[in-house]
Amino acid sequence: TAADEPTEASNRLSISTILDWENVGDAQISPDGSQIVYARRWVDQLEDDWQSALWIMNADGSRQRFLTKGSSPRWSPDGTRIAYLAEAEESGTQIFVRWMDAEGWKIDMPAAPEGATWTSPPREVDRVHFRRDRRGFLETGATHLFVVPATGGTARQLTDGEGTVGQLFAGVAAGASLSWTLDGSAIVFEGLLEEDWEERYRESHIYAVDVESGAIRRITQEKGPWSGPRLSPDGRLVAFTGYPWSRQTYRAADLYVIGLDGSNMRKISGDLDRSPQSLHWAQDGSGIFFTAQDRGSSNVHFASLDGSVRPITDGTHMLSLNSLSADGRAGGVLRSATEPGDVVAYSLSSFAGFQKLTAVNEDVLTGRELGDIEEVWYTSSGDTRVQGWVVKPPNFDPDRQYPLILHIHGGPHAMYNVGFNLFFQTLAANDYVVLYTNPRGSTGYGTDFGNAIDNGYPSVDYDDLMAGVDAVIDLGYADSENMFVTGCSGGGVLSSWVIGKTDRFAAAGVRCPVVNWMSFAGTADIVRWGYERYDGYPWTNPDKYLAHSPLMLAGNVTTPTVVMTGELDLRTPMSQSEEYYQALKAEGPPPSLRTSCGQRSI
């Protein structure tokens, strides 16, 4: 009988029935008895494999619905979560935990035709920060603390619920600092364990969690961006950095200590107007060693518990403090204008120079001629003194006129420094003079200098950049008719601002820019940061947002411009470059839009 002709046995089971068969199992009733989660298995006819998904229903069988892909569900004792197994994107089967108050959004769709590949179901979003640069969409924005036996074993979660572990950057967790108590009974950490943590701008606290019980207590009480906790050798004090909360765009952090019980919080960094980093207690508990950036360099300082601060190292270099031994010997990395960066050891108890321990790029640089670097200080508007550097081509001829590249840093609260820069040296090797400078808004020059662009970015930073170009032209070796400007992120903001203000540059590379602060605020992964740039919101103070948007200057641009951004960039979204590109195309200059899947750092 032909296969398509009915037979008397057509109502019987056949081998092909298995292709439509489903299995159910692992029926897990919730602790309160109100719901049941169970697994359903079926054959994927296209992939010739079994698939599994979790479904959930009320305990009476009503409201049956798809929950998520996976198997082996288990409820948490309090019924707020389920643990289950599922395939990770690249690492095989993993354990996942899902909060049950965040059910997926299921829209019933008609069955796909055989062989068809349909669009994924819609993704439901109800948080402010639901994406992250370099990562894309997030299942959860929160970070939590786990412990695992040093000999290996099962990870155990210590924090959960509302809030996140780690210092917050505009509603985005930006890494966590942890410090164990001497007896291993507790961990001190930074974070914000509040329900509305994503809504709070630059706010975090210092906490302690009991490793055995999971009990958490908050150590700091005053509101502020507190971070970097480090326990003293005797376990009684916690050192950390931050400042009482402020709406200022930038403020240098201070160094504090507080009792582990939350008592006697006090500042010990005196009148130092630089941000302490890489905290390490002295072995005798008398104070804290730390690094601080200052005018393009970084050195180690010591703050005693009585509030006095003194330098330990000095020099024109970038020095890190990564570790400290019991006898006061430090390990770090040292970089300078001509040294790319190598591991060094040095004594903090009796500093007598550095012992260089590696030479990782010696083979690359042997026989290579580098460009000399000249430090320049110049005066900008408001009699502001600004620091910059010029990289000169090898075999530099002071009587020659060289093309000049102005390279602008991002941030905007960041600092160009005296460390080796391979990119700048490469440009100089191609007979360009490279100018890089720290305009107002940069770190390393104190709070007032860094906060000079508060509620006004870009503004006086543009003055500082142009004054730097003029200062180099006055030195006699830069060709004022053959100059170029570029920068990424904050440098993209300013390079697009520059060509909207002046036509003195022969060409521009506007890389990963923000050109429209109104659209940026709602489309970047750092939404809260975008809403804190200026007074009010875009809809309450639109004139302010637009007044500082380079897009509004697009009609002035006559500079040939290339616009470049990574397609996966969520910090300075691709849409910003597209807006700028289309504006320049509409106005007439011949820009070029280049895209890639690469990333950049802000």
mmCIF file with all atom_site columns, N, CA, C and O in Angstrom, residues 246-288:
data_model
loop_
_atom_site.group_PDB
_atom_site.id
_atom_site.type_symbol
_atom_site.label_atom_id
_atom_site.label_alt_id
_atom_site.label_comp_id
_atom_site.label_asym_id
_atom_site.label_entity_id
_atom_site.label_seq_id
_atom_site.pdbx_PDB_ins_code
_atom_site.Cartn_x
_atom_site.Cartn_y
_atom_site.Cartn_z
_atom_site.occupancy
_atom_site.B_iso_or_equiv
_atom_site.pdbx_formal_charge
_atom_site.auth_seq_id
_atom_site.auth_comp_id
_atom_site.auth_asym_id
_atom_site.auth_atom_id
_atom_site.pdbx_PDB_model_num
ATOM 1   N N  . SER A 1 246 ? 28.164 63.671 46.521 1.00 0.00 ? 246 SER A N  1
ATOM 2   C CA . SER A 1 246 ? 28.078 64.978 45.884 1.00 0.00 ? 246 SER A CA 1
ATOM 3   C C  . SER A 1 246 ? 27.580 64.797 44.465 1.00 0.00 ? 246 SER A C  1
ATOM 4   O O  . SER A 1 246 ? 27.842 63.773 43.828 1.00 0.00 ? 246 SER A O  1
ATOM 5   N N  . ARG A 1 247 ? 26.901 65.808 43.939 1.00 0.00 ? 247 ARG A N  1
ATOM 6   C CA . ARG A 1 247 ? 26.460 65.780 42.554 1.00 0.00 ? 247 ARG A CA 1
ATOM 7   C C  . ARG A 1 247 ? 27.548 66.261 41.601 1.00 0.00 ? 247 ARG A C  1
ATOM 8   O O  . ARG A 1 247 ? 27.345 66.282 40.382 1.00 0.00 ? 247 ARG A O  1
ATOM 9   N N  . GLN A 1 248 ? 28.685 66.654 42.135 1.00 0.00 ? 248 GLN A N  1
ATOM 10  C CA . GLN A 1 248 ? 29.769 67.105 41.278 1.00 0.00 ? 248 GLN A CA 1
ATOM 11  C C  . GLN A 1 248 ? 30.101 66.052 40.233 1.00 0.00 ? 248 GLN A C  1
ATOM 12  O O  . GLN A 1 248 ? 30.128 64.858 40.518 1.00 0.00 ? 248 GLN A O  1
ATOM 13  N N  . THR A 1 249 ? 30.398 66.505 39.032 1.00 0.00 ? 249 THR A N  1
ATOM 14  C CA . THR A 1 249 ? 30.797 65.574 37.983 1.00 0.00 ? 249 THR A CA 1
ATOM 15  C C  . THR A 1 249 ? 32.055 64.821 38.371 1.00 0.00 ? 249 THR A C  1
ATOM 16  O O  . THR A 1 249 ? 32.177 63.630 38.125 1.00 0.00 ? 249 THR A O  1
ATOM 17  N N  . TYR A 1 250 ? 32.999 65.534 38.987 1.00 0.00 ? 250 TYR A N  1
ATOM 18  C CA . TYR A 1 250 ? 34.235 64.884 39.414 1.00 0.00 ? 250 TYR A CA 1
ATOM 19  C C  . TYR A 1 250 ? 34.640 65.419 40.780 1.00 0.00 ? 250 TYR A C  1
ATOM 20  O O  . TYR A 1 250 ? 34.517 66.611 41.069 1.00 0.00 ? 250 TYR A O  1
ATOM 21  N N  . ARG A 1 251 ? 35.132 64.512 41.596 1.00 0.00 ? 251 ARG A N  1
ATOM 22  C CA . ARG A 1 251 ? 35.743 64.894 42.857 1.00 0.00 ? 251 ARG A CA 1
ATOM 23  C C  . ARG A 1 251 ? 36.817 63.869 43.199 1.00 0.00 ? 251 ARG A C  1
ATOM 24  O O  . ARG A 1 251 ? 36.583 62.663 43.104 1.00 0.00 ? 251 ARG A O  1
ATOM 25  N N  . ALA A 1 252 ? 38.000 64.344 43.565 1.00 0.00 ? 252 ALA A N  1
ATOM 26  C CA . ALA A 1 252 ? 39.060 63.435 43.986 1.00 0.00 ? 252 ALA A CA 1
ATOM 27  C C  . ALA A 1 252 ? 38.628 62.716 45.259 1.00 0.00 ? 252 ALA A C  1
ATOM 28  O O  . ALA A 1 252 ? 38.023 63.317 46.157 1.00 0.00 ? 252 ALA A O  1
ATOM 29  N N  . ALA A 1 253 ? 38.923 61.429 45.336 1.00 0.00 ? 253 ALA A N  1
ATOM 30  C CA . ALA A 1 253 ? 38.546 60.645 46.501 1.00 0.00 ? 253 ALA A CA 1
ATOM 31  C C  . ALA A 1 253 ? 39.507 60.912 47.656 1.00 0.00 ? 253 ALA A C  1
ATOM 32  O O  . ALA A 1 253 ? 40.645 61.345 47.464 1.00 0.00 ? 253 ALA A O  1
ATOM 33  N N  . ASP A 1 254 ? 39.037 60.637 48.865 1.00 0.00 ? 254 ASP A N  1
ATOM 34  C CA . ASP A 1 254 ? 39.847 60.726 50.075 1.00 0.00 ? 254 ASP A CA 1
ATOM 35  C C  . ASP A 1 254 ? 40.039 59.323 50.640 1.00 0.00 ? 254 ASP A C  1
ATOM 36  O O  . ASP A 1 254 ? 39.361 58.359 50.243 1.00 0.00 ? 254 ASP A O  1
ATOM 37  N N  . LEU A 1 255 ? 40.951 59.199 51.588 1.00 0.00 ? 255 LEU A N  1
ATOM 38  C CA . LEU A 1 255 ? 41.246 57.925 52.247 1.00 0.00 ? 255 LEU A CA 1
ATOM 39  C C  . LEU A 1 255 ? 40.683 57.963 53.665 1.00 0.00 ? 255 LEU A C  1
ATOM 40  O O  . LEU A 1 255 ? 40.941 58.905 54.420 1.00 0.00 ? 255 LEU A O  1
ATOM 41  N N  . TYR A 1 256 ? 39.903 56.936 54.013 1.00 0.00 ? 256 TYR A N  1
ATOM 42  C CA . TYR A 1 256 ? 39.241 56.862 55.310 1.00 0.00 ? 256 TYR A CA 1
ATOM 43  C C  . TYR A 1 256 ? 39.600 55.554 56.011 1.00 0.00 ? 256 TYR A C  1
ATOM 44  O O  . TYR A 1 256 ? 39.978 54.567 55.365 1.00 0.00 ? 256 TYR A O  1
ATOM 45  N N  . VAL A 1 257 ? 39.426 55.555 57.321 1.00 0.00 ? 257 VAL A N  1
ATOM 46  C CA . VAL A 1 257 ? 39.413 54.324 58.104 1.00 0.00 ? 257 VAL A CA 1
ATOM 47  C C  . VAL A 1 257 ? 38.179 54.344 58.986 1.00 0.00 ? 257 VAL A C  1
ATOM 48  O O  . VAL A 1 257 ? 37.662 55.403 59.348 1.00 0.00 ? 257 VAL A O  1
ATOM 49  N N  . ILE A 1 258 ? 37.707 53.157 59.331 1.00 0.00 ? 258 ILE A N  1
ATOM 50  C CA . ILE A 1 258 ? 36.532 53.004 60.183 1.00 0.00 ? 258 ILE A CA 1
ATOM 51  C C  . ILE A 1 258 ? 36.691 51.697 60.952 1.00 0.00 ? 258 ILE A C  1
ATOM 52  O O  . ILE A 1 258 ? 37.338 50.755 60.468 1.00 0.00 ? 258 ILE A O  1
ATOM 53  N N  . GLY A 1 259 ? 36.136 51.632 62.134 1.00 0.00 ? 259 GLY A N  1
ATOM 54  C CA . GLY A 1 259 ? 36.160 50.391 62.886 1.00 0.00 ? 259 GLY A CA 1
ATOM 55  C C  . GLY A 1 259 ? 35.358 49.315 62.187 1.00 0.00 ? 259 GLY A C  1
ATOM 56  O O  . GLY A 1 259 ? 34.355 49.604 61.522 1.00 0.00 ? 259 GLY A O  1
ATOM 57  N N  . LEU A 1 260 ? 35.782 48.074 62.323 1.00 0.00 ? 260 LEU A N  1
ATOM 58  C CA . LEU A 1 260 ? 35.033 46.979 61.717 1.00 0.00 ? 260 LEU A CA 1
ATOM 59  C C  . LEU A 1 260 ? 33.601 46.942 62.230 1.00 0.00 ? 260 LEU A C  1
ATOM 60  O O  . LEU A 1 260 ? 32.698 46.459 61.550 1.00 0.00 ? 260 LEU A O  1
ATOM 61  N N  . ASP A 1 261 ? 33.394 47.499 63.437 1.00 0.00 ? 261 ASP A N  1
ATOM 62  C CA . ASP A 1 261 ? 32.048 47.573 63.990 1.00 0.00 ? 261 ASP A CA 1
ATOM 63  C C  . ASP A 1 261 ? 31.286 48.813 63.532 1.00 0.00 ? 261 ASP A C  1
ATOM 64  O O  . ASP A 1 261 ? 30.165 49.055 63.962 1.00 0.00 ? 261 ASP A O  1
ATOM 65  N N  . GLY A 1 262 ? 31.896 49.612 62.636 1.00 0.00 ? 262 GLY A N  1
ATOM 66  C CA . GLY A 1 262 ? 31.239 50.808 62.117 1.00 0.00 ? 262 GLY A CA 1
ATOM 67  C C  . GLY A 1 262 ? 31.487 52.065 62.925 1.00 0.00 ? 262 GLY A C  1
ATOM 68  O O  . GLY A 1 262 ? 30.890 53.105 62.637 1.00 0.00 ? 262 GLY A O  1
ATOM 69  N N  . SER A 1 263 ? 32.395 52.016 63.882 1.00 0.00 ? 263 SER A N  1
ATOM 70  C CA . SER A 1 263 ? 32.633 53.157 64.751 1.00 0.00 ? 263 SER A CA 1
ATOM 71  C C  . SER A 1 263 ? 33.804 54.010 64.262 1.00 0.00 ? 263 SER A C  1
ATOM 72  O O  . SER A 1 263 ? 34.684 53.531 63.554 1.00 0.00 ? 263 SER A O  1
ATOM 73  N N  . ASN A 1 264 ? 33.766 55.299 64.633 1.00 0.00 ? 264 ASN A N  1
ATOM 74  C CA . ASN A 1 264 ? 34.899 56.221 64.484 1.00 0.00 ? 264 ASN A CA 1
ATOM 75  C C  . ASN A 1 264 ? 35.416 56.306 63.041 1.00 0.00 ? 264 ASN A C  1
ATOM 76  O O  . ASN A 1 264 ? 36.605 56.147 62.785 1.00 0.00 ? 264 ASN A O  1
ATOM 77  N N  . MET A 1 265 ? 34.539 56.597 62.103 1.00 0.00 ? 265 MET A N  1
ATOM 78  C CA . MET A 1 265 ? 34.965 56.817 60.718 1.00 0.00 ? 265 MET A CA 1
ATOM 79  C C  . MET A 1 265 ? 35.674 58.164 60.626 1.00 0.00 ? 265 MET A C  1
ATOM 80  O O  . MET A 1 265 ? 35.165 59.188 61.095 1.00 0.00 ? 265 MET A O  1
ATOM 81  N N  . ARG A 1 266 ? 36.850 58.186 59.995 1.00 0.00 ? 266 ARG A N  1
ATOM 82  C CA . ARG A 1 266 ? 37.590 59.439 59.895 1.00 0.00 ? 266 ARG A CA 1
ATOM 83  C C  . ARG A 1 266 ? 38.485 59.432 58.655 1.00 0.00 ? 266 ARG A C  1
ATOM 84  O O  . ARG A 1 266 ? 38.965 58.385 58.215 1.00 0.00 ? 266 ARG A O  1
ATOM 85  N N  . LYS A 1 267 ? 38.708 60.633 58.121 1.00 0.00 ? 267 LYS A N  1
ATOM 86  C CA . LYS A 1 267 ? 39.581 60.810 56.968 1.00 0.00 ? 267 LYS A CA 1
ATOM 87  C C  . LYS A 1 267 ? 41.027 60.884 57.431 1.00 0.00 ? 267 LYS A C  1
ATOM 88  O O  . LYS A 1 267 ? 41.334 61.591 58.400 1.00 0.00 ? 267 LYS A O  1
ATOM 89  N N  . ILE A 1 268 ? 41.945 60.184 56.719 1.00 0.00 ? 268 ILE A N  1
ATOM 90  C CA . ILE A 1 268 ? 43.348 60.201 57.125 1.00 0.00 ? 268 ILE A CA 1
ATOM 91  C C  . ILE A 1 268 ? 44.263 60.671 55.994 1.00 0.00 ? 268 ILE A C  1
ATOM 92  O O  . ILE A 1 268 ? 45.484 60.582 56.129 1.00 0.00 ? 268 ILE A O  1
ATOM 93  N N  . SER A 1 269 ? 43.680 61.179 54.894 1.00 0.00 ? 269 SER A N  1
ATOM 94  C CA . SER A 1 269 ? 44.512 61.625 53.773 1.00 0.00 ? 269 SER A CA 1
ATOM 95  C C  . SER A 1 269 ? 44.781 63.122 53.815 1.00 0.00 ? 269 SER A C  1
ATOM 96  O O  . SER A 1 269 ? 45.291 63.687 52.834 1.00 0.00 ? 269 SER A O  1
ATOM 97  N N  . GLY A 1 270 ? 44.464 63.767 54.922 1.00 0.00 ? 270 GLY A N  1
ATOM 98  C CA . GLY A 1 270 ? 44.791 65.174 55.084 1.00 0.00 ? 270 GLY A CA 1
ATOM 99  C C  . GLY A 1 270 ? 44.213 66.031 53.985 1.00 0.00 ? 270 GLY A C  1
ATOM 100 O O  . GLY A 1 270 ? 43.064 65.868 53.575 1.00 0.00 ? 270 GLY A O  1
ATOM 101 N N  . ASP A 1 271 ? 45.027 66.973 53.473 1.00 0.00 ? 271 ASP A N  1
ATOM 102 C CA . ASP A 1 271 ? 44.572 67.855 52.415 1.00 0.00 ? 271 ASP A CA 1
ATOM 103 C C  . ASP A 1 271 ? 45.045 67.397 51.038 1.00 0.00 ? 271 ASP A C  1
ATOM 104 O O  . ASP A 1 271 ? 45.051 68.174 50.082 1.00 0.00 ? 271 ASP A O  1
ATOM 105 N N  . LEU A 1 272 ? 45.446 66.125 50.918 1.00 0.00 ? 272 LEU A N  1
ATOM 106 C CA . LEU A 1 272 ? 45.840 65.584 49.620 1.00 0.00 ? 272 LEU A CA 1
ATOM 107 C C  . LEU A 1 272 ? 44.656 65.641 48.664 1.00 0.00 ? 272 LEU A C  1
ATOM 108 O O  . LEU A 1 272 ? 43.604 65.061 48.927 1.00 0.00 ? 272 LEU A O  1
ATOM 109 N N  . ASP A 1 273 ? 44.820 66.323 47.538 1.00 0.00 ? 273 ASP A N  1
ATOM 110 C CA . ASP A 1 273 ? 43.736 66.484 46.567 1.00 0.00 ? 273 ASP A CA 1
ATOM 111 C C  . ASP A 1 273 ? 43.960 65.562 45.370 1.00 0.00 ? 273 ASP A C  1
ATOM 112 O O  . ASP A 1 273 ? 43.896 65.986 44.226 1.00 0.00 ? 273 ASP A O  1
ATOM 113 N N  . ARG A 1 274 ? 44.243 64.318 45.652 1.00 0.00 ? 274 ARG A N  1
ATOM 114 C CA . ARG A 1 274 ? 44.421 63.292 44.635 1.00 0.00 ? 274 ARG A CA 1
ATOM 115 C C  . ARG A 1 274 ? 43.740 62.017 45.137 1.00 0.00 ? 274 ARG A C  1
ATOM 116 O O  . ARG A 1 274 ? 43.633 61.780 46.341 1.00 0.00 ? 274 ARG A O  1
ATOM 117 N N  . SER A 1 275 ? 43.320 61.161 44.214 1.00 0.00 ? 275 SER A N  1
ATOM 118 C CA . SER A 1 275 ? 42.575 59.956 44.582 1.00 0.00 ? 275 SER A CA 1
ATOM 119 C C  . SER A 1 275 ? 43.511 58.812 44.940 1.00 0.00 ? 275 SER A C  1
ATOM 120 O O  . SER A 1 275 ? 44.296 58.355 44.090 1.00 0.00 ? 275 SER A O  1
ATOM 121 N N  . PRO A 1 276 ? 43.461 58.297 46.175 1.00 0.00 ? 276 PRO A N  1
ATOM 122 C CA . PRO A 1 276 ? 44.273 57.133 46.548 1.00 0.00 ? 276 PRO A CA 1
ATOM 123 C C  . PRO A 1 276 ? 43.782 55.877 45.831 1.00 0.00 ? 276 PRO A C  1
ATOM 124 O O  . PRO A 1 276 ? 42.585 55.654 45.676 1.00 0.00 ? 276 PRO A O  1
ATOM 125 N N  . GLN A 1 277 ? 44.729 55.045 45.424 1.00 0.00 ? 277 GLN A N  1
ATOM 126 C CA . GLN A 1 277 ? 44.419 53.793 44.747 1.00 0.00 ? 277 GLN A CA 1
ATOM 127 C C  . GLN A 1 277 ? 45.335 52.699 45.282 1.00 0.00 ? 277 GLN A C  1
ATOM 128 O O  . GLN A 1 277 ? 46.367 52.979 45.878 1.00 0.00 ? 277 GLN A O  1
ATOM 129 N N  . SER A 1 278 ? 44.949 51.444 45.079 1.00 0.00 ? 278 SER A N  1
ATOM 130 C CA . SER A 1 278 ? 45.782 50.278 45.435 1.00 0.00 ? 278 SER A CA 1
ATOM 131 C C  . SER A 1 278 ? 46.221 50.330 46.898 1.00 0.00 ? 278 SER A C  1
ATOM 132 O O  . SER A 1 278 ? 47.414 50.430 47.207 1.00 0.00 ? 278 SER A O  1
ATOM 133 N N  . LEU A 1 279 ? 45.268 50.260 47.802 1.00 0.00 ? 279 LEU A N  1
ATOM 134 C CA . LEU A 1 279 ? 45.550 50.387 49.227 1.00 0.00 ? 279 LEU A CA 1
ATOM 135 C C  . LEU A 1 279 ? 46.227 49.123 49.766 1.00 0.00 ? 279 LEU A C  1
ATOM 136 O O  . LEU A 1 279 ? 45.814 48.002 49.478 1.00 0.00 ? 279 LEU A O  1
ATOM 137 N N  . HIS A 1 280 ? 47.267 49.336 50.608 1.00 0.00 ? 280 HIS A N  1
ATOM 138 C CA . HIS A 1 280 ? 47.952 48.233 51.290 1.00 0.00 ? 280 HIS A CA 1
ATOM 139 C C  . HIS A 1 280 ? 48.343 48.713 52.687 1.00 0.00 ? 280 HIS A C  1
ATOM 140 O O  . HIS A 1 280 ? 49.048 49.715 52.825 1.00 0.00 ? 280 HIS A O  1
ATOM 141 N N  . TRP A 1 281 ? 47.911 47.973 53.701 1.00 0.00 ? 281 TRP A N  1
ATOM 142 C CA . TRP A 1 281 ? 48.270 48.322 55.069 1.00 0.00 ? 281 TRP A CA 1
ATOM 143 C C  . TRP A 1 281 ? 49.744 48.052 55.343 1.00 0.00 ? 281 TRP A C  1
ATOM 144 O O  . TRP A 1 281 ? 50.306 47.060 54.856 1.00 0.00 ? 281 TRP A O  1
ATOM 145 N N  . ALA A 1 282 ? 50.365 48.931 56.132 1.00 0.00 ? 282 ALA A N  1
ATOM 146 C CA . ALA A 1 282 ? 51.696 48.625 56.667 1.00 0.00 ? 282 ALA A CA 1
ATOM 147 C C  . ALA A 1 282 ? 51.572 47.428 57.595 1.00 0.00 ? 282 ALA A C  1
ATOM 148 O O  . ALA A 1 282 ? 50.537 47.232 58.261 1.00 0.00 ? 282 ALA A O  1
ATOM 149 N N  . GLN A 1 283 ? 52.598 46.618 57.659 1.00 0.00 ? 283 GLN A N  1
ATOM 150 C CA . GLN A 1 283 ? 52.526 45.391 58.443 1.00 0.00 ? 283 GLN A CA 1
ATOM 151 C C  . GLN A 1 283 ? 52.253 45.669 59.917 1.00 0.00 ? 283 GLN A C  1
ATOM 152 O O  . GLN A 1 283 ? 51.589 44.864 60.594 1.00 0.00 ? 283 GLN A O  1
ATOM 153 N N  . ASP A 1 284 ? 52.728 46.799 60.428 1.00 0.00 ? 284 ASP A N  1
ATOM 154 C CA . ASP A 1 284 ? 52.503 47.121 61.837 1.00 0.00 ? 284 ASP A CA 1
ATOM 155 C C  . ASP A 1 284 ? 51.187 47.841 62.088 1.00 0.00 ? 284 ASP A C  1
ATOM 156 O O  . ASP A 1 284 ? 50.890 48.238 63.219 1.00 0.00 ? 284 ASP A O  1
ATOM 157 N N  . GLY A 1 285 ? 50.393 48.036 61.024 1.00 0.00 ? 285 GLY A N  1
ATOM 158 C CA . GLY A 1 285 ? 49.087 48.671 61.184 1.00 0.00 ? 285 GLY A CA 1
ATOM 159 C C  . GLY A 1 285 ? 49.129 50.158 61.431 1.00 0.00 ? 285 GLY A C  1
ATOM 160 O O  . GLY A 1 285 ? 48.124 50.759 61.814 1.00 0.00 ? 285 GLY A O  1
ATOM 161 N N  . SER A 1 286 ? 50.280 50.789 61.179 1.00 0.00 ? 286 SER A N  1
ATOM 162 C CA . SER A 1 286 ? 50.422 52.214 61.469 1.00 0.00 ? 286 SER A CA 1
ATOM 163 C C  . SER A 1 286 ? 49.813 53.116 60.406 1.00 0.00 ? 286 SER A C  1
ATOM 164 O O  . SER A 1 286 ? 49.649 54.318 60.631 1.00 0.00 ? 286 SER A O  1
ATOM 165 N N  . GLY A 1 287 ? 49.497 52.566 59.241 1.00 0.00 ? 287 GLY A N  1
ATOM 166 C CA . GLY A 1 287 ? 48.926 53.374 58.174 1.00 0.00 ? 287 GLY A CA 1
ATOM 167 C C  . GLY A 1 287 ? 48.820 52.595 56.890 1.00 0.00 ? 287 GLY A C  1
ATOM 168 O O  . GLY A 1 287 ? 48.985 51.362 56.872 1.00 0.00 ? 287 GLY A O  1
ATOM 169 N N  . ILE A 1 288 ? 48.567 53.316 55.809 1.00 0.00 ? 288 ILE A N  1
ATOM 170 C CA . ILE A 1 288 ? 48.282 52.681 54.528 1.00 0.00 ? 288 ILE A CA 1
ATOM 171 C C  . ILE A 1 288 ? 49.198 53.232 53.453 1.00 0.00 ? 288 ILE A C  1
ATOM 172 O O  . ILE A 1 288 ? 49.352 54.456 53.300 1.00 0.00 ? 288 ILE A O  1
#
